[in-house]
PDB file of C-alpha atoms in Angstrom:
ATOM      1  CA  UNK A   3      74.201  65.339  41.431  1.00 85.00           C
ATOM      2  CA  UNK A   4      77.864  66.463  41.317  1.00 91.00           C
ATOM      3  CA  UNK A   5      79.225  67.834  44.571  1.00 93.00           C
ATOM      4  CA  UNK A   6      82.134  68.615  46.788  1.00 96.00           C
ATOM      5  CA  UNK A   7      81.749  68.072  50.720  1.00 96.00           C
ATOM      6  CA  UNK A   8      84.246  69.304  53.033  1.00 96.00           C
ATOM      7  CA  UNK A   9      84.598  67.528  56.496  1.00 96.00           C
ATOM      8  CA  UNK A  10      87.140  68.006  59.416  1.00 97.00           C
ATOM      9  CA  UNK A  11      86.839  71.494  60.524  1.00 97.00           C
ATOM     10  CA  UNK A  12      86.524  72.199  64.437  1.00 97.00           C
ATOM     11  CA  UNK A  13      87.795  74.189  67.263  1.00 98.00           C
ATOM     12  CA  UNK A  14      91.522  73.738  68.374  1.00 98.00           C
ATOM     13  CA  UNK A  15      93.958  75.287  70.399  1.00 98.00           C
ATOM     14  CA  UNK A  16      96.974  77.205  68.881  1.00 98.00           C
ATOM     15  CA  UNK A  17      99.845  74.895  68.027  1.00 98.00           C
ATOM     16  CA  UNK A  18      97.558  71.795  67.345  1.00 98.00           C
ATOM     17  CA  UNK A  19      96.731  70.236  64.093  1.00 98.00           C
ATOM     18  CA  UNK A  20      93.634  69.405  62.000  1.00 98.00           C
ATOM     19  CA  UNK A  21      93.039  67.502  58.764  1.00 98.00           C
ATOM     20  CA  UNK A  22      90.348  68.592  56.351  1.00 98.00           C
ATOM     21  CA  UNK A  23      88.880  66.452  53.679  1.00 98.00           C
ATOM     22  CA  UNK A  24      87.104  67.005  50.517  1.00 98.00           C
ATOM     23  CA  UNK A  25      85.097  64.339  48.801  1.00 97.00           C
ATOM     24  CA  UNK A  26      83.842  64.599  45.381  1.00 96.00           C
ATOM     25  CA  UNK A  27      80.940  62.591  44.516  1.00 92.00           C
ATOM     26  CA  UNK A  28      77.974  62.041  41.848  1.00 91.00           C
ATOM     27  CA  UNK A  29      78.507  61.515  38.077  1.00 91.00           C
ATOM     28  CA  UNK A  30      82.047  62.041  37.883  1.00 91.00           C
ATOM     29  CA  UNK A  31      85.129  60.437  36.289  1.00 91.00           C
ATOM     30  CA  UNK A  32      87.996  62.080  38.275  1.00 93.00           C
ATOM     31  CA  UNK A  33      89.205  65.443  39.757  1.00 96.00           C
ATOM     32  CA  UNK A  34      91.302  67.504  37.695  1.00 97.00           C
ATOM     33  CA  UNK A  35      93.369  70.492  39.676  1.00 98.00           C
ATOM     34  CA  UNK A  36      91.907  71.268  42.993  1.00 98.00           C
ATOM     35  CA  UNK A  37      92.608  73.480  45.851  1.00 98.00           C
ATOM     36  CA  UNK A  38      91.741  74.963  49.259  1.00 98.00           C
ATOM     37  CA  UNK A  39      90.639  78.565  49.964  1.00 98.00           C
ATOM     38  CA  UNK A  40      89.694  80.223  53.214  1.00 98.00           C
ATOM     39  CA  UNK A  41      87.576  83.098  54.504  1.00 98.00           C
ATOM     40  CA  UNK A  42      88.339  84.831  57.718  1.00 97.00           C
ATOM     41  CA  UNK A  43      86.063  87.028  59.628  1.00 93.00           C
ATOM     42  CA  UNK A  44      86.068  90.314  57.677  1.00 94.00           C
ATOM     43  CA  UNK A  45      88.519  89.453  55.204  1.00 96.00           C
ATOM     44  CA  UNK A  46      88.030  88.393  51.265  1.00 97.00           C
ATOM     45  CA  UNK A  47      88.532  84.778  50.503  1.00 97.00           C
ATOM     46  CA  UNK A  48      92.126  83.828  49.603  1.00 98.00           C
ATOM     47  CA  UNK A  49      93.879  80.734  47.804  1.00 98.00           C
ATOM     48  CA  UNK A  50      95.328  78.650  50.695  1.00 98.00           C
ATOM     49  CA  UNK A  51      97.105  75.564  48.423  1.00 98.00           C
ATOM     50  CA  UNK A  52      96.733  73.979  45.409  1.00 98.00           C
ATOM     51  CA  UNK A  53      97.427  70.627  43.746  1.00 98.00           C
ATOM     52  CA  UNK A  54      97.494  69.725  39.965  1.00 97.00           C
ATOM     53  CA  UNK A  55      96.305  66.371  38.584  1.00 95.00           C
ATOM     54  CA  UNK A  56     100.100  65.291  38.439  1.00 94.00           C
ATOM     55  CA  UNK A  57     100.278  66.088  42.101  1.00 95.00           C
ATOM     56  CA  UNK A  58     102.410  69.695  42.045  1.00 98.00           C
ATOM     57  CA  UNK A  59     101.505  71.663  44.849  1.00 98.00           C
ATOM     58  CA  UNK A  60     101.624  75.225  45.699  1.00 98.00           C
ATOM     59  CA  UNK A  61     100.997  77.166  48.900  1.00 98.00           C
ATOM     60  CA  UNK A  62     100.189  80.650  50.378  1.00 98.00           C
ATOM     61  CA  UNK A  63     103.234  82.185  51.845  1.00 98.00           C
ATOM     62  CA  UNK A  64     101.360  82.297  55.338  1.00 97.00           C
ATOM     63  CA  UNK A  65     100.913  78.445  55.358  1.00 98.00           C
ATOM     64  CA  UNK A  66     104.228  77.231  53.862  1.00 98.00           C
ATOM     65  CA  UNK A  67     105.968  74.697  56.148  1.00 98.00           C
ATOM     66  CA  UNK A  68     102.579  73.963  58.112  1.00 98.00           C
ATOM     67  CA  UNK A  69     100.147  72.952  55.685  1.00 98.00           C
ATOM     68  CA  UNK A  70     100.019  70.035  53.454  1.00 98.00           C
ATOM     69  CA  UNK A  71      97.716  69.257  50.332  1.00 98.00           C
ATOM     70  CA  UNK A  72      97.179  66.092  49.006  1.00 98.00           C
ATOM     71  CA  UNK A  73      94.865  63.990  46.887  1.00 97.00           C
ATOM     72  CA  UNK A  74      93.769  60.197  46.681  1.00 97.00           C
ATOM     73  CA  UNK A  75      92.693  59.985  42.907  1.00 95.00           C
ATOM     74  CA  UNK A  76      90.938  56.350  43.471  1.00 95.00           C
ATOM     75  CA  UNK A  77      88.765  57.775  46.027  1.00 96.00           C
ATOM     76  CA  UNK A  78      88.290  61.201  44.566  1.00 96.00           C
ATOM     77  CA  UNK A  79      89.251  62.944  47.736  1.00 97.00           C
ATOM     78  CA  UNK A  80      91.572  65.878  48.462  1.00 98.00           C
ATOM     79  CA  UNK A  81      92.951  66.569  51.799  1.00 98.00           C
ATOM     80  CA  UNK A  82      94.713  69.583  53.811  1.00 98.00           C
ATOM     81  CA  UNK A  83      96.882  68.656  56.808  1.00 98.00           C
ATOM     82  CA  UNK A  84      97.387  71.781  58.965  1.00 98.00           C
ATOM     83  CA  UNK A  85     100.142  71.829  61.426  1.00 98.00           C
ATOM     84  CA  UNK A  86     100.872  74.328  63.967  1.00 98.00           C
ATOM     85  CA  UNK A  87      97.774  76.126  63.580  1.00 98.00           C
ATOM     86  CA  UNK A  88      97.279  80.136  64.721  1.00 98.00           C
ATOM     87  CA  UNK A  89      94.720  82.146  65.772  1.00 97.00           C
ATOM     88  CA  UNK A  90      94.758  84.065  62.214  1.00 97.00           C
ATOM     89  CA  UNK A  91      94.039  80.485  60.462  1.00 98.00           C
ATOM     90  CA  UNK A  92      90.513  80.796  61.813  1.00 98.00           C
ATOM     91  CA  UNK A  93      88.331  80.909  58.829  1.00 98.00           C
ATOM     92  CA  UNK A  94      85.785  79.042  56.792  1.00 98.00           C
ATOM     93  CA  UNK A  95      87.782  76.577  54.527  1.00 98.00           C
ATOM     94  CA  UNK A  96      86.517  75.881  51.119  1.00 98.00           C
ATOM     95  CA  UNK A  97      87.493  73.193  48.796  1.00 98.00           C
ATOM     96  CA  UNK A  98      87.611  74.034  45.126  1.00 98.00           C
ATOM     97  CA  UNK A  99      88.253  71.339  42.119  1.00 97.00           C
ATOM     98  CA  UNK A 100      87.842  70.848  38.516  1.00 97.00           C
ATOM     99  CA  UNK A 101      85.818  67.622  37.721  1.00 95.00           C
ATOM    100  CA  UNK A 102      85.630  65.646  34.876  1.00 94.00           C
ATOM    101  CA  UNK A 103      81.759  64.671  34.534  1.00 91.00           C
ATOM    102  CA  UNK A 104      80.708  61.570  33.070  1.00 90.00           C
ATOM    103  CA  UNK A 105      78.149  63.194  30.701  1.00 85.00           C
ATOM    104  CA  UNK A 106      80.841  65.253  29.384  1.00 83.00           C
ATOM    105  CA  UNK A 107      83.343  68.185  30.057  1.00 91.00           C
ATOM    106  CA  UNK A 108      85.390  69.735  32.726  1.00 94.00           C
ATOM    107  CA  UNK A 109      84.045  71.849  35.410  1.00 94.00           C
ATOM    108  CA  UNK A 110      84.723  74.033  38.225  1.00 96.00           C
ATOM    109  CA  UNK A 111      82.831  73.190  41.769  1.00 96.00           C
ATOM    110  CA  UNK A 112      82.916  74.660  45.080  1.00 97.00           C
ATOM    111  CA  UNK A 113      82.257  72.906  48.499  1.00 97.00           C
ATOM    112  CA  UNK A 114      79.931  74.309  51.332  1.00 96.00           C
ATOM    113  CA  UNK A 115      83.072  75.316  53.298  1.00 97.00           C
ATOM    114  CA  UNK A 116      84.125  73.919  56.856  1.00 97.00           C
ATOM    115  CA  UNK A 117      84.489  76.087  59.920  1.00 98.00           C
ATOM    116  CA  UNK A 118      88.203  75.996  61.478  1.00 98.00           C
ATOM    117  CA  UNK A 119      88.570  77.863  64.800  1.00 98.00           C
ATOM    118  CA  UNK A 120      91.793  78.423  66.481  1.00 98.00           C
ATOM    119  CA  UNK A 121      91.462  79.884  69.842  1.00 97.00           C
ATOM    120  CA  UNK A 122      92.938  79.141  73.292  1.00 95.00           C
TER     121      UNK A 122
END
């Protein structure tokens, strides 16, 4: 079974940091393009950051300079380092990735989400 599993969410105070991890597992060869999205209370899901297979990154304006997306191709992992967290960063964070499957084809997958709460 191919899946993406996020971890690393939690409750932090404003100004603190968290690192989210996304592990791709199952019958896969590699991770192609990947990204992080989030959905805050009463809000639509929004794109936070993306990273291409070649390592090019893009960020939403709201997180530029504070968040860093990275990847470890050997481990099929994608990370989101979040610094200087603000209450408005509170959301469920979802990993999204295109995975090359061993039995063929490139398919898009979503993780189940991990809750990040920023509150004093």
